[in-house]
Amino acid sequence: MAPPSASHYPAGLSLCGAYLGARPLLWASWSPVPTAQGKERSCGAELLLPLRCYILGQCLAKEGFPWLISAFPLARERQRKMEERRAYSQHGVLSHLETLEARAHELALKQEETEQQEEKLARLKARVQELRLQRDELRAKVDLQQKRLLGKEGVMTSGVPDAAQPSDRAVLEWKIKTVQAMLQVFYLTGISGKLTKRGVCFCVSTAYEGTYLDSYYVDLIIKPAVQIHRHSVPVFIPLEQLAKKYLQTDIKRFLSVLSDHLNAYVGRRYQADQLQEHFSDHLEGTLQRNSLCNVLAFNYNVSGKKETFLFSAKLLYGDLCRSLPTEAIISCTPDAPASLSEKTAAHSDVFRRVALHKAFNSFSSAEESLDQAP
Amino acid sequence: MENSIYQVYEDEIQSLEEEIKILTEKYEDGQQESTFFSDEEILMSIKSFQREFQGESKGRESPSDLKAQLEGLETDLSFLMKFTGIWLTSHSKKTVEKTGSRTIQRHRLSGNCHSLPFQLEFQLLEIKNKESVSAVITDLNIIMESGEYSSVSKFVSSTEEHGNLLQFFRSLSSYAEWYEHRRCTFLHFKNHRMVEVGRDLWRSSSPTLLLKQSPLEHIAQDRIQARYPDIVKLPEGLLGDYIVLRNPKLSGFELMIVWKIHIDEEGRAAPVLDLLTKVPEQVLEQKIATVENAPTCFRSMLLLFGIETAVENLIKVVGLKK
């Protein structure tokens, strides 16, 4: 029987020995069984250590193992198998020893694993307890605070009897947060900014009817003359012209006019987006627009009781500071009935007065009223 | 198999940590929004904080850092208020709802825009998505003393309807500038004082078709020597919207210049001036062309020379100056 090769055994067991035929000369070097902590911990391995010499010496003893085997309950099942092989020479004994070593090693690992798992579980449990406690404390704190606030609506002075005197740091931090909140309000007014080392960085915010949209930055340098250092204004807004006209004489005026342009552009874009989103069933084909959103072309349908009428619209926004078109050219298909031409005039009027995404509402209501008329 | 047990615990830990975070934020917001410290208290705290802190170095920011941060923020704020003309006198906010990505806050704001006071209340809904934060104003309430300025009250109600806070501030700004300019101009003619503020505002206000700077105006201003308090009357005071020119030597003859500031639907403020003549009945019967054409001529004069010179010329006419 050939000696079992090292690859059959778990790491840590390297069998370098030579069968010299003389059993006592058999050496087996075992590197320590590696564990997670890098220490030899398995009791099985420890047990085996002093036994090695004994076993080696007794390697011929065919009956040298029963007590050893009984120490490892897992190995008991193998005893039967082992006994079958008792008839074999020292090869069987050695391989059995190796198997036992492997077993012990496995057991050691498993034991460690179990211990680790238990430890981890204990840690998780402790953490959950800790967090639960913290959460309950916070809940109580917040409830108390809410009750206090409901009892005393609005502003409290710092001399509240049941609260601890706030620290100086807390007072300072409170003030900082208050000022930051006010600066945030300025964002809502349309023109806000921050002083920089070389000038000011203004932020122009845009909105359409309560919905705040993009904001644009203009970084100005004050010296030697007022000039734009950097900006995030899109190219189709005539920034250079405005700067040339107003920047040197009146910065506020410059920002105000720029804000008009930007708000109008953003408003037009928003209306077109809303039209595409909410009235896609009325639109035939795609809505065509340019980047400044001051020329829009689209085909739309208005359904009456009997049939659907097709129109094509071209909207021109001549005034770049307004979000309503100056011209609305509506046309219908060449073979359409004459009555439609009246409608085109009415539609054109609606487009010029009402926001684009609200125009269609008035069309459908107009149709309904027309249908109801005798 | 053991993994599922861990998973249960780990899930609970995660949800607890999130809950703690939300509760902490809620508590801090509540504290922030319900306390108030006066400026003296803040100054005292700054001083005592700096004294206490000497020698200690903690992980947190030192008092000088905090003080510097506060000063930087206050400088920015006062610059903005001075630049835009919007002086916020008080601001309070209350967090009404705060879930993972949605925050609803109720704001109360009061202040002055140039000299016009306003009070606002609104709700701000902020939704955080991956790239950005979207903000929507709902439930906007504006209180402004509009009194007889019907264009202001109409504008205010349409702004409230659409929740158009941004447009409110932009329009209020331009309206307030015109308002201030009008007041200064009236004051100038009443007292014959070179009001610097008025002149600068005038030069910098929006050049609509009615205003045109011409060299004539400069000369006219520089040459004003006479006083006109006896000719110029402001029945409604400096904040009214008309001015009456009357020569005590000529009774029964009056010129009334009405100067209203109109706000259109897009929120732009523009002055609207008109001339009204009051003549004795005999003159009316004669149907003198000059009197009938006066309002039209006044409008052309406004287009050519601007407000101040046109009014100046009328005053000279009434004062019978050569």
XYZ file of C-alpha atoms in Angstrom:
696
model
C 0.000 0.000 0.000
C 1.492 3.207 -1.058
C 1.763 5.905 1.592
C -1.085 8.352 1.287
C -0.076 11.519 -0.421
C -0.150 14.796 1.424
C -2.901 16.183 -0.757
C -5.397 13.909 0.893
C -4.922 15.544 4.221
C -5.876 18.945 5.478
C -3.284 21.682 5.619
C -1.007 21.469 8.533
C -0.286 17.886 8.155
C 2.723 17.176 6.146
C 3.897 13.748 6.272
C 7.471 13.469 5.513
C 8.583 10.186 6.379
C 10.217 7.409 4.865
C 9.251 3.919 5.252
C 12.428 2.333 6.080
C 10.838 -0.796 7.020
C 11.905 -0.046 10.559
C 8.857 1.386 12.189
C 10.474 3.310 15.006
C 12.353 5.261 12.412
C 9.182 6.597 10.980
C 8.957 10.302 11.386
C 5.968 12.318 10.801
C 6.276 16.004 11.084
C 3.180 17.819 11.811
C 2.967 21.493 11.485
C 0.606 22.966 14.023
C -3.012 22.767 13.148
C -3.901 26.231 11.988
C -6.920 27.806 13.510
C -8.586 31.124 12.987
C -6.550 32.694 15.726
C -3.408 31.031 14.510
C -3.128 29.021 17.659
C -3.453 25.388 18.273
C -6.696 25.113 20.050
C -8.268 21.873 19.215
C -8.247 19.625 22.190
C -8.163 16.719 19.894
C -4.838 17.875 18.478
C -3.506 18.497 21.965
C -4.534 15.087 23.001
C -2.790 13.643 20.055
C 0.522 15.352 20.718
C 1.661 13.298 23.656
C 0.209 10.235 22.079
C 2.205 10.505 18.933
C 5.309 9.024 20.343
C 3.393 6.345 22.088
C 1.497 5.443 19.021
C 4.584 5.470 16.936
C 6.208 3.155 19.295
C 3.217 1.004 19.358
C 2.506 1.281 15.725
C 2.569 -2.373 15.348
C 0.082 -2.894 18.092
C -2.980 -4.012 16.413
C -5.045 -3.364 19.432
C -3.488 -0.068 20.422
C -6.436 2.061 19.430
C -9.686 1.105 21.104
C -9.369 3.572 24.016
C -8.210 6.278 21.622
C -11.069 5.687 19.339
C -13.586 5.800 22.159
C -12.279 9.296 23.076
C -13.589 10.497 19.719
C -17.219 9.600 19.469
C -17.200 10.563 15.835
C -14.501 8.098 15.178
C -16.432 5.266 16.650
C -18.201 4.551 13.440
C -14.945 4.191 11.797
C -13.779 1.702 14.310
C -15.633 -0.977 12.531
C -13.945 -0.100 9.338
C -10.661 0.174 11.080
C -11.067 -3.202 12.556
C -11.561 -4.650 9.168
C -8.258 -3.348 8.227
C -6.470 -4.532 11.287
C -5.051 -7.270 9.376
C -3.032 -4.773 7.432
C 0.439 -3.736 8.295
C 1.601 -0.373 9.700
C 0.300 1.314 6.600
C -3.229 0.917 7.877
C -2.264 2.227 11.295
C -0.605 5.297 9.896
C -3.397 6.111 7.555
C -5.779 5.684 10.419
C -3.721 8.066 12.478
C -3.768 10.537 9.687
C -7.493 10.191 9.349
C -7.884 10.801 13.039
C -5.683 13.859 12.837
C -7.821 15.159 10.016
C -10.911 14.458 12.028
C -9.566 16.258 15.021
C -8.648 19.175 12.872
C -12.108 19.339 11.409
C -13.641 19.190 14.817
C -11.372 21.955 16.001
C -12.433 24.143 13.141
C -16.072 23.397 13.673
C -15.809 24.171 17.339
C -14.196 27.481 16.596
C -16.803 28.254 14.032
C -19.552 27.553 16.503
C -17.869 29.714 19.083
C -17.460 32.521 16.588
C -21.045 32.267 15.544
C -22.200 32.378 19.097
C -20.004 35.365 19.763
C -21.311 37.142 16.706
C -24.878 36.395 17.655
C -24.269 37.685 21.134
C -22.766 40.856 19.738
C -25.686 41.405 17.393
C -28.148 40.850 20.185
C -26.332 43.307 22.396
C -26.271 45.884 19.614
C -29.969 45.462 18.977
C -30.657 45.965 22.668
C -28.489 49.049 22.755
C -30.172 50.563 19.706
C -33.611 49.751 20.989
C -32.845 51.519 24.217
C -31.490 54.525 22.350
C -34.494 54.610 20.089
C -36.936 54.451 22.984
C -35.131 57.239 24.787
C -35.251 59.390 21.669
C -38.909 58.662 21.154
C -39.682 59.780 24.672
C -37.579 62.907 24.186
C -39.331 63.803 20.939
C -42.790 63.164 22.405
C -42.017 65.400 25.350
C -40.750 68.065 23.019
C -43.862 67.870 20.829
C -46.131 68.159 23.846
C -44.199 71.173 25.030
C -44.419 72.795 21.607
C -48.139 72.194 21.302
C -48.698 73.640 24.711
C -46.727 76.747 23.916
C -47.302 77.611 20.279
C -44.513 79.379 18.495
C -41.457 80.870 20.045
C -39.944 80.038 23.408
C -37.219 81.961 25.084
C -34.097 80.249 26.203
C -35.130 80.351 29.827
C -37.275 77.250 29.755
C -37.529 75.712 33.212
C -37.549 72.071 32.230
C -34.734 72.290 29.696
C -31.099 72.397 30.622
C -29.406 75.716 30.091
C -28.064 75.459 26.558
C -24.328 75.601 26.223
C -22.603 78.512 24.542
C -21.651 76.305 21.668
C -25.292 75.331 21.219
C -26.348 78.971 21.153
C -23.754 79.761 18.528
C -24.743 76.787 16.435
C -28.365 77.831 16.706
C -27.521 81.280 15.390
C -25.525 79.829 12.524
C -28.426 77.624 11.495
C -30.826 80.571 11.663
C -28.680 82.685 9.384
C -28.274 79.779 6.984
C -32.045 79.404 6.862
C -32.430 83.064 5.943
C -29.867 82.723 3.201
C -31.878 79.826 1.887
C -34.938 82.058 1.760
C -33.007 84.421 -0.460
C -32.634 81.578 -2.893
C -36.429 81.577 -3.113
C -36.510 85.275 -3.955
C -34.600 84.774 -7.172
C -31.273 86.456 -6.529
C -28.907 85.173 -3.911
C -25.186 84.960 -3.672
C -22.016 84.731 -1.707
C -19.141 87.122 -1.294
C -15.888 85.788 -2.645
C -12.325 87.007 -2.249
C -12.361 88.829 -5.536
C -15.997 89.792 -5.808
C -19.353 88.131 -5.615
C -20.790 84.900 -6.921
C -24.465 85.416 -7.695
C -27.013 82.665 -8.039
C -30.025 83.363 -10.208
C -32.822 80.937 -9.411
C -35.708 80.293 -11.749
C -39.220 79.080 -11.191
C -42.474 78.630 -13.046
C -45.595 79.206 -11.015
C -44.367 77.820 -7.743
C -42.119 75.071 -9.050
C -38.479 75.929 -8.712
C -36.405 74.891 -11.674
C -32.739 75.329 -12.577
C -30.451 77.856 -10.999
C -27.604 79.593 -12.757
C -24.393 81.077 -11.406
C -22.534 84.210 -12.365
C -19.198 84.777 -10.689
C -18.160 88.430 -10.816
C -14.816 90.070 -10.161
C -14.955 93.625 -8.903
C -11.454 94.850 -9.685
C -10.102 96.338 -11.912
C -13.509 96.591 -13.523
C -16.637 94.565 -13.007
C -16.344 91.501 -15.212
C -17.690 88.007 -15.385
C -15.158 85.493 -14.211
C -17.224 82.338 -14.681
C -20.854 81.510 -15.306
C -23.183 78.618 -15.911
C -25.587 80.433 -18.215
C -26.404 78.523 -21.434
C -24.966 79.865 -24.676
C -28.236 80.840 -26.260
C -28.896 83.459 -23.578
C -27.321 86.734 -24.766
C -25.130 87.130 -21.688
C -22.355 89.092 -23.383
C -24.762 91.668 -24.769
C -26.418 92.155 -21.421
C -23.076 92.451 -19.705
C -21.905 95.049 -22.184
C -25.049 97.044 -21.731
C -25.535 96.985 -17.981
C -22.731 95.401 -16.050
C -20.504 98.427 -15.675
C -23.198 100.850 -14.662
C -25.725 98.862 -12.728
C -25.093 95.325 -11.569
C -28.559 94.996 -10.116
C -30.130 95.924 -13.400
C -27.900 93.423 -15.199
C -28.989 90.628 -12.856
C -32.618 91.642 -13.100
C -32.628 91.519 -16.905
C -30.655 88.278 -16.910
C -33.163 86.842 -14.486
C -35.995 87.882 -16.835
C -34.345 86.078 -19.733
C -33.566 82.955 -17.741
C -36.969 82.725 -16.108
C -38.721 83.185 -19.428
C -36.568 80.525 -21.098
C -37.086 78.082 -18.263
C -40.815 78.839 -18.285
C -41.125 78.129 -21.993
C -39.164 74.944 -21.649
C -41.300 73.827 -18.722
C -44.512 74.466 -20.635
C -43.276 72.450 -23.613
C -42.180 69.594 -21.344
C -45.516 69.601 -19.553
C -47.349 69.575 -22.866
C -45.416 66.538 -24.007
C -45.926 64.791 -20.716
C -49.587 65.423 -20.056
C -51.105 65.930 -23.476
C -49.258 63.364 -25.525
C -52.549 61.920 -26.745
C -53.423 65.258 -28.302
C -50.085 65.589 -30.007
C -49.493 64.020 -33.361
C -45.871 63.281 -33.942
C -43.129 65.050 -32.069
C -42.955 68.542 -30.705
C -40.185 70.416 -32.438
C -38.342 73.115 -30.601
C -35.071 74.984 -30.635
C -32.720 75.168 -27.688
C -33.950 78.581 -26.627
C -37.500 77.226 -26.788
C -38.740 80.308 -28.548
C -39.888 78.533 -31.701
C -42.209 75.592 -31.288
C -43.875 73.555 -33.999
C -46.264 70.695 -33.477
C -49.392 69.035 -34.809
C -52.312 68.470 -32.543
C -55.819 67.182 -32.634
C -58.945 68.362 -30.936
C -61.741 65.886 -30.746
C -65.280 67.014 -31.030
C -68.358 64.869 -30.625
C -68.340 63.515 -34.131
C -64.804 63.672 -35.337
C -61.293 64.692 -34.590
C -59.808 67.764 -36.172
C -56.162 68.043 -37.001
C -54.276 71.268 -36.676
C -50.704 72.279 -37.007
C -49.289 75.026 -34.870
C -46.209 77.167 -34.977
C -45.554 79.327 -31.957
C -43.091 82.169 -32.016
C -41.964 83.829 -28.839
C -40.732 87.170 -30.062
C -40.056 88.668 -26.661
C -37.328 86.640 -25.004
C -38.352 87.904 -21.610
C -41.862 86.557 -21.841
C -43.109 83.019 -21.563
C -46.160 83.537 -23.787
C -45.885 83.529 -27.576
C -46.151 86.726 -29.543
C -47.342 84.883 -32.639
C -49.332 81.695 -32.970
C -49.790 80.457 -36.525
C -52.423 77.764 -36.654
C -53.367 75.981 -39.806
C -55.472 72.997 -40.657
C -55.292 70.463 -43.453
C -56.177 71.781 -46.942
C -59.256 69.594 -47.262
C -60.734 70.639 -43.953
C -64.181 72.251 -43.803
C -64.476 76.019 -43.707
C -65.813 76.126 -40.180
C -62.415 75.081 -38.982
C -60.860 78.341 -40.065
C -62.832 80.080 -37.350
C -61.418 77.661 -34.889
C -57.881 78.396 -35.966
C -58.362 82.039 -35.079
C -59.782 81.118 -31.707
C -56.975 78.685 -31.039
C -54.392 81.205 -32.045
C -55.848 83.602 -29.547
C -55.828 81.003 -26.791
C -52.201 80.100 -27.400
C -51.210 83.713 -27.084
C -53.028 84.286 -23.838
C -52.874 81.023 -21.955
C -49.876 78.931 -20.944
C -49.177 76.152 -23.412
C -49.908 73.227 -21.132
C -53.180 74.781 -20.040
C -54.311 75.740 -23.519
C -55.596 72.285 -24.328
C -57.910 72.312 -21.347
C -59.641 75.332 -22.737
C -59.874 73.688 -26.169
C -61.655 70.650 -24.849
C -63.991 72.757 -22.768
C -64.652 74.974 -25.766
C -65.454 71.926 -27.856
C -67.853 70.672 -25.247
C -69.660 73.967 -25.121
C -69.837 74.075 -28.907
C -71.206 70.580 -29.100
C -73.821 71.423 -26.549
C -74.908 74.472 -28.535
C -77.727 73.751 -30.933
C -28.942 28.497 7.726
C -27.276 30.618 10.324
C -27.154 33.417 7.793
C -30.862 33.916 8.017
C -30.649 34.470 11.752
C -27.928 37.050 11.205
C -29.970 38.650 8.492
C -32.895 39.111 10.858
C -30.721 40.813 13.427
C -28.877 42.886 10.889
C -32.104 44.054 9.310
C -33.391 45.094 12.685
C -30.155 46.926 13.434
C -30.387 48.783 10.158
C -33.993 49.799 10.664
C -33.269 50.889 14.222
C -30.342 52.998 13.069
C -32.513 54.684 10.437
C -35.243 55.316 12.966
C -32.729 56.807 15.366
C -31.420 59.055 12.646
C -34.906 60.307 11.783
C -35.778 60.845 15.443
C -32.549 62.725 16.080
C -33.186 64.990 13.120
C -36.737 65.584 14.255
C -35.582 66.475 17.744
C -32.888 68.819 16.482
C -35.279 70.493 14.050
C -37.770 70.917 16.854
C -35.151 72.455 19.088
C -33.942 74.750 16.340
C -37.377 75.921 15.403
C -38.712 76.457 18.881
C -35.888 78.290 20.572
C -34.937 81.849 20.132
C -31.939 83.756 21.351
C -31.667 87.486 21.202
C -28.595 89.178 19.782
C -27.260 90.074 23.238
C -27.525 86.484 24.362
C -25.607 85.425 21.290
C -22.853 87.959 21.845
C -22.537 86.884 25.460
C -22.331 83.262 24.435
C -19.597 83.996 21.923
C -17.525 85.762 24.559
C -17.944 83.159 27.248
C -17.387 80.336 24.802
C -14.065 81.802 23.766
C -12.985 82.237 27.362
C -13.898 78.694 28.350
C -12.269 77.110 25.453
C -8.744 78.344 25.851
C -6.221 75.588 25.871
C -8.630 72.793 25.110
C -8.628 71.155 21.784
C -11.522 68.916 20.995
C -12.438 67.098 17.857
C -15.135 69.627 17.168
C -14.717 73.071 15.764
C -13.063 75.691 17.892
C -15.002 78.811 18.870
C -12.942 80.935 16.540
C -13.960 78.706 13.633
C -17.596 78.947 14.581
C -17.345 82.677 15.104
C -15.662 83.092 11.715
C -18.338 80.984 10.086
C -21.070 83.071 11.689
C -19.447 86.320 10.659
C -19.037 85.110 7.078
C -22.677 84.133 6.873
C -23.861 87.392 8.395
C -21.741 89.411 5.985
C -23.215 87.524 3.042
C -26.729 88.055 4.353
C -26.355 91.775 4.953
C -24.760 92.216 1.537
C -27.670 90.455 -0.139
C -30.227 92.485 1.731
C -28.507 95.724 0.841
C -28.000 94.747 -2.781
C -31.482 93.483 -3.543
C -33.296 95.948 -1.331
C -35.201 93.109 0.329
C -34.743 93.435 4.100
C -35.989 90.373 5.922
C -36.887 91.308 9.429
C -38.130 87.999 10.697
C -38.217 84.459 9.480
C -39.459 81.315 11.137
C -39.906 77.858 9.775
C -41.510 74.753 11.106
C -41.046 71.243 9.812
C -44.491 69.839 9.229
C -43.535 66.518 7.741
C -40.256 64.806 7.152
C -39.994 61.356 5.651
C -37.147 59.760 3.741
C -37.142 61.968 0.688
C -39.992 64.401 1.308
C -39.815 67.412 3.561
C -42.616 69.890 4.071
C -41.835 73.080 5.932
C -44.045 75.957 6.825
C -42.344 79.341 6.541
C -43.322 82.706 7.911
C -41.490 85.671 6.581
C -41.800 89.384 7.018
C -39.717 92.237 5.794
C -39.509 95.339 3.660
C -38.739 95.746 0.036
C -37.198 99.230 -0.150
C -39.888 100.901 1.855
C -42.839 98.597 1.243
C -43.576 96.138 4.029
C -44.804 92.639 3.344
C -45.693 89.487 5.212
C -45.697 86.016 3.772
C -46.620 82.559 4.758
C -46.095 79.519 2.595
C -45.402 75.824 2.579
C -42.341 74.487 0.880
C -42.323 70.901 -0.325
C -38.898 69.480 -1.072
C -38.409 66.124 -2.730
C -34.960 64.621 -2.958
C -34.285 62.422 -5.914
C -30.964 61.036 -7.016
C -29.580 64.047 -8.843
C -31.284 67.022 -7.329
C -33.801 68.470 -4.958
C -37.073 69.760 -6.327
C -38.887 72.499 -4.483
C -42.527 73.453 -4.871
C -44.395 76.227 -3.121
C -47.918 75.542 -1.994
C -50.419 77.488 0.010
C -48.944 80.935 -0.412
C -50.442 83.805 1.568
C -49.301 87.354 1.080
C -50.225 90.333 3.176
C -49.364 93.671 1.686
C -50.755 97.086 2.342
C -52.030 97.906 -1.065
C -54.722 100.299 -0.081
C -55.760 102.163 -3.142
C -53.182 100.529 -5.383
C -55.572 98.211 -7.140
C -52.912 96.907 -9.496
C -50.949 95.686 -6.495
C -53.866 93.846 -4.924
C -54.765 92.254 -8.238
C -51.190 91.190 -8.729
C -50.970 89.841 -5.188
C -54.073 87.696 -5.546
C -52.962 86.219 -8.863
C -49.548 85.457 -7.389
C -51.128 83.744 -4.402
C -53.279 81.647 -6.709
C -50.320 80.265 -8.617
C -47.950 80.082 -5.677
C -45.560 82.254 -7.619
C -43.229 83.350 -4.861
C -40.297 84.089 -7.120
C -42.291 86.355 -9.374
C -43.724 88.086 -6.343
C -40.272 89.102 -5.179
C -39.087 90.159 -8.611
C -42.155 92.258 -9.255
C -42.192 93.660 -5.762
C -38.605 94.700 -6.259
C -39.273 96.611 -9.446
C -42.535 98.063 -8.118
C -40.795 99.237 -4.978
C -38.058 100.866 -7.002
C -40.582 102.855 -9.037
C -42.484 103.679 -5.892
C -39.372 105.023 -4.257
C -38.442 106.943 -7.362
C -41.840 108.566 -7.520
C -41.634 109.539 -3.894
C -38.212 111.082 -4.426
C -39.345 112.954 -7.499
C -42.330 114.392 -5.670
C -40.093 115.338 -2.804
C -37.693 117.001 -5.181
C -40.376 119.196 -6.647
C -41.960 119.903 -3.317
C -38.839 121.029 -1.596
C -36.461 121.729 -4.370
C -33.744 119.659 -2.851
C -31.338 117.725 -5.000
C -32.211 114.301 -3.737
C -29.255 112.120 -4.611
C -31.116 108.914 -4.011
C -33.851 109.963 -6.376
C -31.468 110.864 -9.129
C -29.471 107.685 -8.917
C -32.561 105.571 -8.866
C -33.862 107.446 -11.808
C -30.793 106.808 -13.853
C -30.723 103.175 -12.942
C -34.370 102.303 -13.251
C -35.654 100.335 -16.175
C -35.495 102.401 -19.325
C -38.998 101.859 -20.597
C -40.176 103.964 -23.450
C -41.322 106.672 -21.106
C -37.928 107.504 -19.780
C -35.095 108.829 -21.815
C -31.974 110.408 -20.523
C -31.053 113.437 -22.506
C -28.521 116.190 -21.886
C -31.415 118.581 -21.539
C -32.403 116.968 -18.289
C -29.023 117.419 -16.717
C -29.012 121.089 -17.590
C -32.531 121.503 -16.354
C -31.657 120.033 -13.003
C -28.524 122.042 -12.595
C -30.253 125.258 -13.371
C -33.098 124.889 -10.952
C -32.829 127.779 -8.598
C -36.338 128.826 -7.816
C -38.428 127.195 -5.210
C -41.856 125.950 -6.009
C -43.519 124.963 -2.779
C -46.374 127.313 -3.471
C -47.113 125.843 -6.872
C -46.657 122.187 -6.194
C -49.214 120.545 -3.985
C -49.317 116.964 -2.871
C -52.820 116.395 -1.524
C -52.094 112.798 -0.689
C -48.598 113.399 0.456
C -45.387 111.980 -0.915
C -46.790 108.476 -1.029
C -49.809 109.438 -3.046
C -49.998 108.955 -6.754
C -50.716 112.437 -8.046
C -49.315 115.924 -7.911
C -51.257 119.131 -8.379
C -49.809 122.243 -9.958
C -51.568 125.467 -9.221
C -50.474 129.042 -9.450
C -51.970 131.141 -6.639
C -52.106 134.083 -9.011
C -54.302 132.180 -11.378
C -57.298 130.821 -9.625
C -59.456 128.136 -11.120
C -56.667 126.690 -13.182
C -55.012 123.483 -12.127
C -52.907 120.779 -13.622
C -53.002 117.331 -12.108
C -50.317 114.851 -13.013
C -51.317 111.313 -12.137
C -48.494 108.874 -11.802
C -49.566 105.292 -11.310
C -47.363 102.235 -11.232
C -48.902 99.365 -13.073
C -47.955 95.683 -12.771
C -48.754 93.495 -15.765
C -49.501 89.752 -15.773
C -45.870 88.878 -16.248
C -45.055 90.860 -13.144
C -43.295 93.803 -14.689
C -43.854 97.206 -13.143
C -44.096 100.239 -15.349
C -45.113 103.840 -14.666
C -48.242 105.185 -16.264
C -48.537 108.945 -16.290
C -51.409 111.128 -17.299
C -52.281 114.760 -17.219
C -55.610 116.150 -16.131
C -56.522 119.748 -16.563
C -58.925 121.803 -14.531
C -60.048 125.011 -16.119
C -62.882 127.473 -15.416
C -66.081 126.904 -17.311
C -65.698 129.907 -19.601
C -62.414 128.517 -20.854
C -64.009 125.146 -21.472
C -66.729 126.710 -23.568
C -64.166 128.370 -25.755
C -62.658 124.991 -26.532
C -59.097 126.152 -26.624
C -57.017 123.612 -28.469
C -54.130 123.899 -26.089
C -56.231 122.734 -23.200
C -57.738 119.866 -25.138
C -54.441 118.717 -26.510
C -52.630 119.050 -23.241
C -52.772 115.390 -22.224
C -51.452 114.218 -25.614
C -48.709 116.787 -25.590
C -47.761 115.738 -22.117
C -47.407 112.143 -23.240
C -45.159 113.108 -26.122
C -43.125 115.240 -23.788
C -42.710 112.274 -21.508
C -41.463 110.189 -24.397
C -39.019 112.835 -25.475
C -37.689 114.238 -22.264
C -38.499 111.804 -19.515
C -40.613 112.262 -16.438
C -38.664 114.781 -14.478
C -38.110 117.261 -17.282
C -41.698 117.006 -18.462
C -42.967 117.811 -14.994
C -40.381 120.545 -14.659
C -41.604 122.149 -17.862
C -45.188 122.025 -16.714
C -44.253 123.631 -13.442
C -42.533 126.412 -15.320
C -45.611 126.887 -17.448
C -47.872 127.100 -14.441
C -45.442 129.342 -12.653
C -45.408 131.592 -15.714
C -41.665 131.543 -15.892
C -39.901 132.594 -19.027
